[in-house]
mmCIF file of C-alpha atoms (C1' of nucleotides) in Angstrom:
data_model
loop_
_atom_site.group_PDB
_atom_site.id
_atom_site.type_symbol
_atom_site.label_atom_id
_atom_site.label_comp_id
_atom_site.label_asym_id
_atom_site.label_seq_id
_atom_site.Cartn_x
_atom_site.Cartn_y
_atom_site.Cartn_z
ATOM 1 C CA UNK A 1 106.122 12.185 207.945
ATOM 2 C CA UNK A 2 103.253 14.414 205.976
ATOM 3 C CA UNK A 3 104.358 18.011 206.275
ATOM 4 C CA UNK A 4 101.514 20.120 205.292
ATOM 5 C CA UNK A 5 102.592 23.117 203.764
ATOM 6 C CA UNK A 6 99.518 26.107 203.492
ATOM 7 C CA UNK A 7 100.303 28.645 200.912
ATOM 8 C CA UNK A 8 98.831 31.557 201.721
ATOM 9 C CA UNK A 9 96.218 33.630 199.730
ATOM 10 C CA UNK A 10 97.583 35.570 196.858
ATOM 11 C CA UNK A 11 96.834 39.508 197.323
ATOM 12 C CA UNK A 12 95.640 41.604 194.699
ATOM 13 C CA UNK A 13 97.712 44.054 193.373
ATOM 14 C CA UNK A 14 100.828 42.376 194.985
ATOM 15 C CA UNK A 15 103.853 42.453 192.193
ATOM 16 C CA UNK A 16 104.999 39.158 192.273
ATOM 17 C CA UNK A 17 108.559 39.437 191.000
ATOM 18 C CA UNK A 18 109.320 42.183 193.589
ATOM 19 C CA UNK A 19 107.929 39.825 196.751
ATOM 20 C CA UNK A 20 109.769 36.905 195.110
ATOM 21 C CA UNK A 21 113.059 39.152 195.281
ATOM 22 C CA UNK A 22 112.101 40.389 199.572
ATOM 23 C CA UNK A 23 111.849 36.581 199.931
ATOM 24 C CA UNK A 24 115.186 36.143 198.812
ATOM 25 C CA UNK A 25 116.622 38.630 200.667
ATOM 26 C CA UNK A 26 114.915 37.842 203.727
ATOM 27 C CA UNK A 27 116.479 34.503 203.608
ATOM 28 C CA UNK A 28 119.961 35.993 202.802
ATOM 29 C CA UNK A 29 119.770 37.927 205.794
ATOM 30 C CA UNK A 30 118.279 35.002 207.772
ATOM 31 C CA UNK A 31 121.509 32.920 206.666
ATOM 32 C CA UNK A 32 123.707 35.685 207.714
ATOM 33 C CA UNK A 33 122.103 36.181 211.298
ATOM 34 C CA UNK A 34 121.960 32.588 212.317
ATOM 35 C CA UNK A 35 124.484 30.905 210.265
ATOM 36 C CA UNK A 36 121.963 28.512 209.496
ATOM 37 C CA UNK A 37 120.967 28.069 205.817
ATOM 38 C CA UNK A 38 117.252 27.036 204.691
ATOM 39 C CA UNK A 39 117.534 24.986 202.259
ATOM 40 C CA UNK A 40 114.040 24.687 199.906
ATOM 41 C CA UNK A 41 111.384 22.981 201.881
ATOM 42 C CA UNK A 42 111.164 19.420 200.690
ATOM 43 C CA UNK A 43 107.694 18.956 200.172
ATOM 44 C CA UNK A 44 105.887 15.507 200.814
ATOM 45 C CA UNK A 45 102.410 14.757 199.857
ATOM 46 C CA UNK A 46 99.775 12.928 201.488
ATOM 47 C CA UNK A 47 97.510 11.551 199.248
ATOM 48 C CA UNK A 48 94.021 12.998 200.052
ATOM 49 C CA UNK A 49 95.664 16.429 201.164
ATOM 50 C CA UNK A 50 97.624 18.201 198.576
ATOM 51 C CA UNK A 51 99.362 21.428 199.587
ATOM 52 C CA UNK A 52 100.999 23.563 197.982
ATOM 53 C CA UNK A 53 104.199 25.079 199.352
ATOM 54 C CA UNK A 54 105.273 28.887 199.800
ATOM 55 C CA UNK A 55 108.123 30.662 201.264
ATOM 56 C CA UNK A 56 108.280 30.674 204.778
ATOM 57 C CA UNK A 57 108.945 34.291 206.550
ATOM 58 C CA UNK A 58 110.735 34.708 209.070
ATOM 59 C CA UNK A 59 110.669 38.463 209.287
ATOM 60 C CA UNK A 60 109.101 40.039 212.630
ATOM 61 C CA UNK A 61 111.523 43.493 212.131
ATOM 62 C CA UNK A 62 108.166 45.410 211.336
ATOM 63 C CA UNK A 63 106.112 44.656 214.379
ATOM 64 C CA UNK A 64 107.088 47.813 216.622
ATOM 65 C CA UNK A 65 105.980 50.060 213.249
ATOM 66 C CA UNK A 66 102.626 48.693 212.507
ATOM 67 C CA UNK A 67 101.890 48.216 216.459
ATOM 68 C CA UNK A 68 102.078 52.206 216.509
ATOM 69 C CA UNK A 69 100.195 52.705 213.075
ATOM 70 C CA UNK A 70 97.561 51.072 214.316
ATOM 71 C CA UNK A 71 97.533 52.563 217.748
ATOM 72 C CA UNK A 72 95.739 49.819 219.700
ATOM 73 C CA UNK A 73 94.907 51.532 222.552
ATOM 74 C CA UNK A 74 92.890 53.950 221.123
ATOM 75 C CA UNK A 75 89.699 52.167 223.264
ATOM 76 C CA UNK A 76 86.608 52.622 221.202
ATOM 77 C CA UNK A 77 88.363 50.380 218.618
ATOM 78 C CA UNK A 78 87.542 47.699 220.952
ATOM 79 C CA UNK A 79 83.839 48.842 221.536
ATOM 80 C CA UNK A 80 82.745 47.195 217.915
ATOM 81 C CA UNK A 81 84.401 44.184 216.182
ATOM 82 C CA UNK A 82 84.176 45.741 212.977
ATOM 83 C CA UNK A 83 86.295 49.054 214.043
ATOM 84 C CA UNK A 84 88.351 46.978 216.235
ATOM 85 C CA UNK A 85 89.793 45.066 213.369
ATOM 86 C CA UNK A 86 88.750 46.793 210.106
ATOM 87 C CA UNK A 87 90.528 44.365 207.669
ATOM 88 C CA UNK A 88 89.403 41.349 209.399
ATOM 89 C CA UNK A 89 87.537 39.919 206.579
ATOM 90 C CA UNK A 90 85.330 36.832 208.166
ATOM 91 C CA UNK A 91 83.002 36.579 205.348
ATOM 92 C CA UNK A 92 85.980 35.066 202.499
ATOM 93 C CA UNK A 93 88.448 32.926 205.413
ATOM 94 C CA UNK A 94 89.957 30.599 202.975
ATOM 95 C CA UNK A 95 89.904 27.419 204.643
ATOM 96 C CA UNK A 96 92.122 24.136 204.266
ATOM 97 C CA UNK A 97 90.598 21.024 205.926
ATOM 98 C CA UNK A 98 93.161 17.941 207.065
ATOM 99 C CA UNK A 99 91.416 14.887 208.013
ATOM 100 C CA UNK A 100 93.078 11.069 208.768
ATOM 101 C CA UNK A 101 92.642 8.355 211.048
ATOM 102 C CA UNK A 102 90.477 10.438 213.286
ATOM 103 C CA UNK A 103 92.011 13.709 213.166
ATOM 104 C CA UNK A 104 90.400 16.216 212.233
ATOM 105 C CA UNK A 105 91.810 19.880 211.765
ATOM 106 C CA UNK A 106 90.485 23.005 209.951
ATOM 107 C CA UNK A 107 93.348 25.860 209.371
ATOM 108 C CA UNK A 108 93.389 29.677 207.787
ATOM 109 C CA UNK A 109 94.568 32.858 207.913
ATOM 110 C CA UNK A 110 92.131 34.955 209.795
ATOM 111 C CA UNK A 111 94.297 38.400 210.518
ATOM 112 C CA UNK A 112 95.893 40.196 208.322
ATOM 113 C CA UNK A 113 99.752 41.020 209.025
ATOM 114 C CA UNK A 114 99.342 44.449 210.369
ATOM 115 C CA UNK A 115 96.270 43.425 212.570
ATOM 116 C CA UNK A 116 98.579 40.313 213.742
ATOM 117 C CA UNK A 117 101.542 42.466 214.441
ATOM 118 C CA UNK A 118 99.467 44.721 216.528
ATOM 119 C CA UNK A 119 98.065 42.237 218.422
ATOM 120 C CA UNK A 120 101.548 40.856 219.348
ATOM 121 C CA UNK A 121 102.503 44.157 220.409
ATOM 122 C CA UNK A 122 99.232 44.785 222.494
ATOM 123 C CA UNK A 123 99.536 41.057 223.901
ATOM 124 C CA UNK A 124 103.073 42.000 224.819
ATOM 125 C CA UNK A 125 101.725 44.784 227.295
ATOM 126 C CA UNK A 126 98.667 43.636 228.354
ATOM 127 C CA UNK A 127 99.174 40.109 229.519
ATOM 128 C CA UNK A 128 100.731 39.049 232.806
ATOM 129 C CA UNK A 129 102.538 35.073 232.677
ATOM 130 C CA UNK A 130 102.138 32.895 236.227
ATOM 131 C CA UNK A 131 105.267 32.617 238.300
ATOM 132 C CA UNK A 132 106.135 30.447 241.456
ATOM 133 C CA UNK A 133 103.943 27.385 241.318
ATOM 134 C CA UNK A 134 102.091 28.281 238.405
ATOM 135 C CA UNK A 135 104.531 27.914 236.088
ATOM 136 C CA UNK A 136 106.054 24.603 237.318
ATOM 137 C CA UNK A 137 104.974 21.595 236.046
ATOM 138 C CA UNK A 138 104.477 17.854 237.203
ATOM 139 C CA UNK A 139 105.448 14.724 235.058
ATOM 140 C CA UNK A 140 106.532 11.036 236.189
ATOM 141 C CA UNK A 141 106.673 12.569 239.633
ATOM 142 C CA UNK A 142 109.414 15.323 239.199
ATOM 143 C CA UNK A 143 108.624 19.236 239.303
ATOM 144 C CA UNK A 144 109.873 21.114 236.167
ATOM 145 C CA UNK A 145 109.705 24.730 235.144
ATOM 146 C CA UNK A 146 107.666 24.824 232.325
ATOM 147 C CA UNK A 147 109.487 25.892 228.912
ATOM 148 C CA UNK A 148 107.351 29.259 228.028
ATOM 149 C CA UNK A 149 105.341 30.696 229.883
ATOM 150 C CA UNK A 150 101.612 30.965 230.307
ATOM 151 C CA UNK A 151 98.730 32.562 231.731
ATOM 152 C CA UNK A 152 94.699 32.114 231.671
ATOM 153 C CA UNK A 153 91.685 34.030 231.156
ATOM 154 C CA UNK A 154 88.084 33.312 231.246
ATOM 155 C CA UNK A 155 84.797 34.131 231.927
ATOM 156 C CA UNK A 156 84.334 34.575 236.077
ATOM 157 C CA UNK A 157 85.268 31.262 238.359
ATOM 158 C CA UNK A 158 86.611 29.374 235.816
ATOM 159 C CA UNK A 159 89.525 27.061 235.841
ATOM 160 C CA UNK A 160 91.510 25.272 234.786
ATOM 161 C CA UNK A 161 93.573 21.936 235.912
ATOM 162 C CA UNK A 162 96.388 20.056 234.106
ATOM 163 C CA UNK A 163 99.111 18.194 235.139
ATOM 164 C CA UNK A 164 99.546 19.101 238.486
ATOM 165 C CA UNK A 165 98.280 23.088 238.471
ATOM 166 C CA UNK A 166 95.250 24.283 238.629
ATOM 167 C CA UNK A 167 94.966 27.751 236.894
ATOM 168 C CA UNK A 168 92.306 30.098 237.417
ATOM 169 C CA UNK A 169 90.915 32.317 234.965
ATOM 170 C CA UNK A 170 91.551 36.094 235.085
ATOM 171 C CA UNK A 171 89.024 38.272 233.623
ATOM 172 C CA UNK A 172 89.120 39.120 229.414
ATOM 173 C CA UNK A 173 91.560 41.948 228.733
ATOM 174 C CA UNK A 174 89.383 44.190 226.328
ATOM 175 C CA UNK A 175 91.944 43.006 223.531
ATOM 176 C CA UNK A 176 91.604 39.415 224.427
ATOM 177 C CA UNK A 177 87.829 40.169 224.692
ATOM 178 C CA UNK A 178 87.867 41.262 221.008
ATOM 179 C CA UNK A 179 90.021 38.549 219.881
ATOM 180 C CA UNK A 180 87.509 36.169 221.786
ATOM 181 C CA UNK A 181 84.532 37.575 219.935
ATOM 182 C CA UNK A 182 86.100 37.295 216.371
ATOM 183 C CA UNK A 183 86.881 33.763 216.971
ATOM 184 C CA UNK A 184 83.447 32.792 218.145
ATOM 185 C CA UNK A 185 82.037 34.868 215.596
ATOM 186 C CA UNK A 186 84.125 32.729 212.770
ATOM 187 C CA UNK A 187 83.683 29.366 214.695
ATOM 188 C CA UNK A 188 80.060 29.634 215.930
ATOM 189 C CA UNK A 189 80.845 28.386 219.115
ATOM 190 C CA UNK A 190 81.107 30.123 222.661
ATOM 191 C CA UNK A 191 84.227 30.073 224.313
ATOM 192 C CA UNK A 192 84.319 30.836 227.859
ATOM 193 C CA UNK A 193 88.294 30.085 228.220
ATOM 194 C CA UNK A 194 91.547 31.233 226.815
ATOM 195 C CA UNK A 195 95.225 29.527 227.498
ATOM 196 C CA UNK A 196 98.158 31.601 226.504
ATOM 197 C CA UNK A 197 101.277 30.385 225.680
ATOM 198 C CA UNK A 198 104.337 32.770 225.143
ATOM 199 C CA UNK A 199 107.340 31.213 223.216
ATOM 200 C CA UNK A 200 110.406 33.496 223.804
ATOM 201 C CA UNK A 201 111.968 31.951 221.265
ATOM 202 C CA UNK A 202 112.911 28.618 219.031
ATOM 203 C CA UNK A 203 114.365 26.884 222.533
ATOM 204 C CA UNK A 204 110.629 27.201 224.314
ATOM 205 C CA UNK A 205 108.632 24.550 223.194
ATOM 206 C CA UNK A 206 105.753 21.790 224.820
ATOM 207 C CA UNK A 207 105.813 18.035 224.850
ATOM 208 C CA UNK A 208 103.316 15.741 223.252
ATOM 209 C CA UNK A 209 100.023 16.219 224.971
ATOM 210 C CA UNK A 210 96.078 15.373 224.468
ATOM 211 C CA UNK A 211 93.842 18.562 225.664
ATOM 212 C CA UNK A 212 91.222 15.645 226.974
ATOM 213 C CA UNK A 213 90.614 17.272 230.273
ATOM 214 C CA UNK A 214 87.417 16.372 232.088
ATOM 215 C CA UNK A 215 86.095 19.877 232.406
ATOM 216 C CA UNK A 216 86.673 20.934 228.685
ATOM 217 C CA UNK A 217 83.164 20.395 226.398
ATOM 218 C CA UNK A 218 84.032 17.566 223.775
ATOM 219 C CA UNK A 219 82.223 18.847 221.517
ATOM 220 C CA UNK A 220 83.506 22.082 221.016
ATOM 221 C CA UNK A 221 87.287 21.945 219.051
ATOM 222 C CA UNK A 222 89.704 23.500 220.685
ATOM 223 C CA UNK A 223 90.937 26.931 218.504
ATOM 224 C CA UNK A 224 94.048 27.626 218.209
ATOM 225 C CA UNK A 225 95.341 31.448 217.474
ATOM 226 C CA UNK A 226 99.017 31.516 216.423
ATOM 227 C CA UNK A 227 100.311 34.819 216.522
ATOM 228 C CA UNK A 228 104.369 36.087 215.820
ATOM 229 C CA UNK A 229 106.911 33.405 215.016
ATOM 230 C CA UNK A 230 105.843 30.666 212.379
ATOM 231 C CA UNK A 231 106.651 27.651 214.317
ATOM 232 C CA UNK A 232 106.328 24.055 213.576
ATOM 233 C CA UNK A 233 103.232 22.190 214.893
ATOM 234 C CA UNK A 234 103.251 18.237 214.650
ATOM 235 C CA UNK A 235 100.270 15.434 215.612
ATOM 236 C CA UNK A 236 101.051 11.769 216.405
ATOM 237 C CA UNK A 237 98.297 9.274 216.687
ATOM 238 C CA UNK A 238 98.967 7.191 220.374
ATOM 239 C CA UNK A 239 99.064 3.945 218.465
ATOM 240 C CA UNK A 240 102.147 5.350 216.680
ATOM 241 C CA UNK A 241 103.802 6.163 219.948
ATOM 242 C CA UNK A 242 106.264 3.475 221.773
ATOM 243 C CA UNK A 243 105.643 0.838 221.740
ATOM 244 C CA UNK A 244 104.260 1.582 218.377
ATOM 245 C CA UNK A 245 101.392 -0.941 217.453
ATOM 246 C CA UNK A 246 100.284 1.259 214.180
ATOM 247 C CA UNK A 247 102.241 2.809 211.469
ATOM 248 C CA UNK A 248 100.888 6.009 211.427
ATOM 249 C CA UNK A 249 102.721 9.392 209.750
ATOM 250 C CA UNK A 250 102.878 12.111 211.987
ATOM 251 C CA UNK A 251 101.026 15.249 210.383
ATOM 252 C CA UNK A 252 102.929 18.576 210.649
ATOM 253 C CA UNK A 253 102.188 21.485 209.617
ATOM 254 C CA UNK A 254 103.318 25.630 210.359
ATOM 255 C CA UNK A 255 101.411 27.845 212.553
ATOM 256 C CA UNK A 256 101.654 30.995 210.895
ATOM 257 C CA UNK A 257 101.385 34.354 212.534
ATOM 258 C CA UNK A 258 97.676 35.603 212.183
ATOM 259 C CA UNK A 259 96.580 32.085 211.678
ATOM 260 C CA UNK A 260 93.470 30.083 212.884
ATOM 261 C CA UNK A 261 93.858 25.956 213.762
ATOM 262 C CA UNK A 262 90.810 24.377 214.616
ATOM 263 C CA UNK A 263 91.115 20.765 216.514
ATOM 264 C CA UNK A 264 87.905 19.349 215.994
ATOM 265 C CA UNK A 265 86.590 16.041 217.611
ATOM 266 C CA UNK A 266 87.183 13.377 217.902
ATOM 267 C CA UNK A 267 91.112 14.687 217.450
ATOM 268 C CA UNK A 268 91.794 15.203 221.236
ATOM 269 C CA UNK A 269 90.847 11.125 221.743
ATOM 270 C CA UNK A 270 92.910 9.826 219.352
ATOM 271 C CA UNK A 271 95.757 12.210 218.736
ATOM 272 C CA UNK A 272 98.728 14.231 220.561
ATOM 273 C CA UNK A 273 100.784 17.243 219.397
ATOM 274 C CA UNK A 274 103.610 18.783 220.179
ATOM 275 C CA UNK A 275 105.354 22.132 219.365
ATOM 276 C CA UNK A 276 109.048 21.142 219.125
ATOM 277 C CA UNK A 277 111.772 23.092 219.726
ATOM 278 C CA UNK A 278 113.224 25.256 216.536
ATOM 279 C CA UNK A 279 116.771 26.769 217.361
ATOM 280 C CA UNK A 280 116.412 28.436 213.886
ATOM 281 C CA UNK A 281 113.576 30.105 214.523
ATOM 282 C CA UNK A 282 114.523 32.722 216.963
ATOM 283 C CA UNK A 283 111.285 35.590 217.597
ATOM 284 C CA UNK A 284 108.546 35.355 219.884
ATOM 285 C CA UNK A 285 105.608 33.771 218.941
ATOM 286 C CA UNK A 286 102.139 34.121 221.388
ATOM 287 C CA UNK A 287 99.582 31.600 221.019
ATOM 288 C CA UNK A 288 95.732 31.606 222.418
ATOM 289 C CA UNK A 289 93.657 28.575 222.447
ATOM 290 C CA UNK A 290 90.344 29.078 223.159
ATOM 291 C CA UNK A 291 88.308 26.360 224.849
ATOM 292 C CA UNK A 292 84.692 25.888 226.118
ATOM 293 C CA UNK A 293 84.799 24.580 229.627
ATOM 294 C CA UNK A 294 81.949 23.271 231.622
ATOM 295 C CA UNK A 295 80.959 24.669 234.831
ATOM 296 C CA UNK A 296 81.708 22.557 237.686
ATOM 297 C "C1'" DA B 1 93.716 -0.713 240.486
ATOM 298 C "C1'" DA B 2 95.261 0.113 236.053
ATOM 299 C "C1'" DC B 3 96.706 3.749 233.502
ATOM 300 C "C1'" DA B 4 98.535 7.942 231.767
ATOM 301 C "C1'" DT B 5 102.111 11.629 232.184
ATOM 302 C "C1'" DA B 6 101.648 19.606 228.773
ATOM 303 C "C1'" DA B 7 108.704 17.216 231.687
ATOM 304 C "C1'" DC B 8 113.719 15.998 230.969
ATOM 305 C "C1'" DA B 9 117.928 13.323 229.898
ATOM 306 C "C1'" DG B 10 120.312 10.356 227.178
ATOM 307 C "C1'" DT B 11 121.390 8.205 222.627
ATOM 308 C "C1'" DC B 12 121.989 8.152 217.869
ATOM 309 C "C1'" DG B 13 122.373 9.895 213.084
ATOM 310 C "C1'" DT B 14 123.110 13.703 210.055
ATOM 311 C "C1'" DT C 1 128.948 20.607 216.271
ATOM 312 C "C1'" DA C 2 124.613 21.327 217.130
ATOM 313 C "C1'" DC C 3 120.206 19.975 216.129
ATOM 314 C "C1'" DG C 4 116.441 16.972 215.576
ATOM 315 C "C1'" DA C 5 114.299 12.437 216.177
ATOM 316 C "C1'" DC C 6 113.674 9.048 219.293
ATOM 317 C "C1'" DT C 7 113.654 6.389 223.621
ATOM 318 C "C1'" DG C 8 112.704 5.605 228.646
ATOM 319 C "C1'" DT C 9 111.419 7.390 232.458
ATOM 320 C "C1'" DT C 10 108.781 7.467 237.535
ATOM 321 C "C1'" DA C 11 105.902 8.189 241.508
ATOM 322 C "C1'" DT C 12 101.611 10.395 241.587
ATOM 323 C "C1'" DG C 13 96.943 11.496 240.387
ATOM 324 C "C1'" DT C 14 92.805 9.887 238.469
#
DNA sequence: AACATAACAGTCGT
DNA sequence: TACGACTGTTATGT
């Protein structure tokens, strides 16, 4: 399997023997907590995409602090982009392309922690999950509850259909609203859509899917906000599913809080993914994927 | 009419 | 032991 590691962007003015000893601790305590000890992330390299690996952080203790530093409710942050997230820098996104056999993915770091931290805390107020019907599932015939929840939002009418439930689209929250914006402003397309997912922790999860539903525009990728706990993310081409005709690697990589994943075209033909379940990784993580659907 | 399945359960190896 | 990787579903929609 390729495990793509992204190392995040070096800050200036960061002392790098002091975050090297945090790390350390952070892990200590992680061991503690869980029991569970993370050992140093083997690191495999795919030929044409070299990463480099970092430390991977765990910590969400800080979120409740920054949420009220930043006091996201004050309302005419929302009212311009540029007030609403002052150190969201769009103009320098340090981007890392991954491209094989048809997949095709473009990932960075587009908020800063306290921004991200903020938004989980807003998020965490503001949005309402589906319950009863909504939030079951049907597969191979048999109703399930599905393993995190979910809710949608979109521009008026729209909805949404998968497996068995058709969502509709609630209007923008102003804070999904200005998430919305900052991602079309970054992508340069127009998303009309948003699916949340809300992982309470490292036993939520979803199955290997492809997004190819009718209504959704092929040509716009499907963009992917990861906010809260870093969890793994994997993609498996269909040929290298059972009965496996192609020896393909999975490609995994982890979805870092604040981060951007774009699934460009023609990934969604060719390629599932999956966010397995982590029993080490116990916080919350939220995730929005914004999608351009075409009116019926 | 093929064909796929956003879920789980069961098995196996570590 | 518990977790992760891997299989095989199963009866409906499309």
């Amino acid at each position: 399997m390729n495990r793509y590691i992204v190392k995040t962007k070096k800050q200036p003015g960061i002392d790098e023997g002091a975050l090297k000893r945090k790390k350390q601790s952070v892990q200590k305590f992680h061991d503690l907590k869980t029991g569970v000890k993370i050992t140093s992330q083997k690191q495999l390299i795919c030929e044409e995409n070299i990463r480099k690996v970092d430390g991977v952080d765990h910590d969400t203790s800080e979120l409740k602090k920054t949420a009220e530093l930043i006091d996201p409710y004050s309302s005419y942050l929302y009212k311009n982009l540029d007030l609403a997230f002052p150190s969201v820098r769009t103009d320098n996104l340090q981007w890392r392309k991954i491209s094989k056999d048809n997949l095709d993915l473009d990932y960075t770091l587009l908020f800063p922690r306290n921004v991200a931290n903020a938004l989980v805390q807003v998020f965490e107020k503001e949005l309402d999950y589906f319950t009863g019907t909504l939030a079951k599932v049907k597969i191979f015939g048999k109703w399930h509850d599905i393993p995190r929840k979910q809710a949608t939002y979109g521009d008026p009418g729209l909805t949404y259909k998968y497996s068995g439930i058709k969502t509709p689209a609630r209007p923008w929250p102003q804070p999904l609203e200005a998430v919305r914006e900052l991602v079309c402003k970054v992508t340069g397309h127009k998303y009309n859509f948003v699916l949340v997912n809300r992982y309470k922790d490292g036993s939520d999860k979803m199955g290997e899917h492809k997004d190819d539903e009718k209504d959704l525009d092929a040509q716009t990728p499907i963009a992917s906000v990861s906010l809260g706990q870093p969890r793994d993310f994997y993609f498996r081409h269909q040929d290298a599913r059972p009965p496996k005709k192609l020896n393909i690697d999975k490609v995994q990589l982890q979805l870092q809080h604040g981060s951007l994943l774009l699934m460009n075209p023609p990934t969604n033909q060719y390629w599932y993914h999956a966010l397995p379940p982590r029993k080490s990784a116990p916080g919350i993580r939220i995730n929005l994927t914004f999608r351009k659907i075409i009116q019926n």
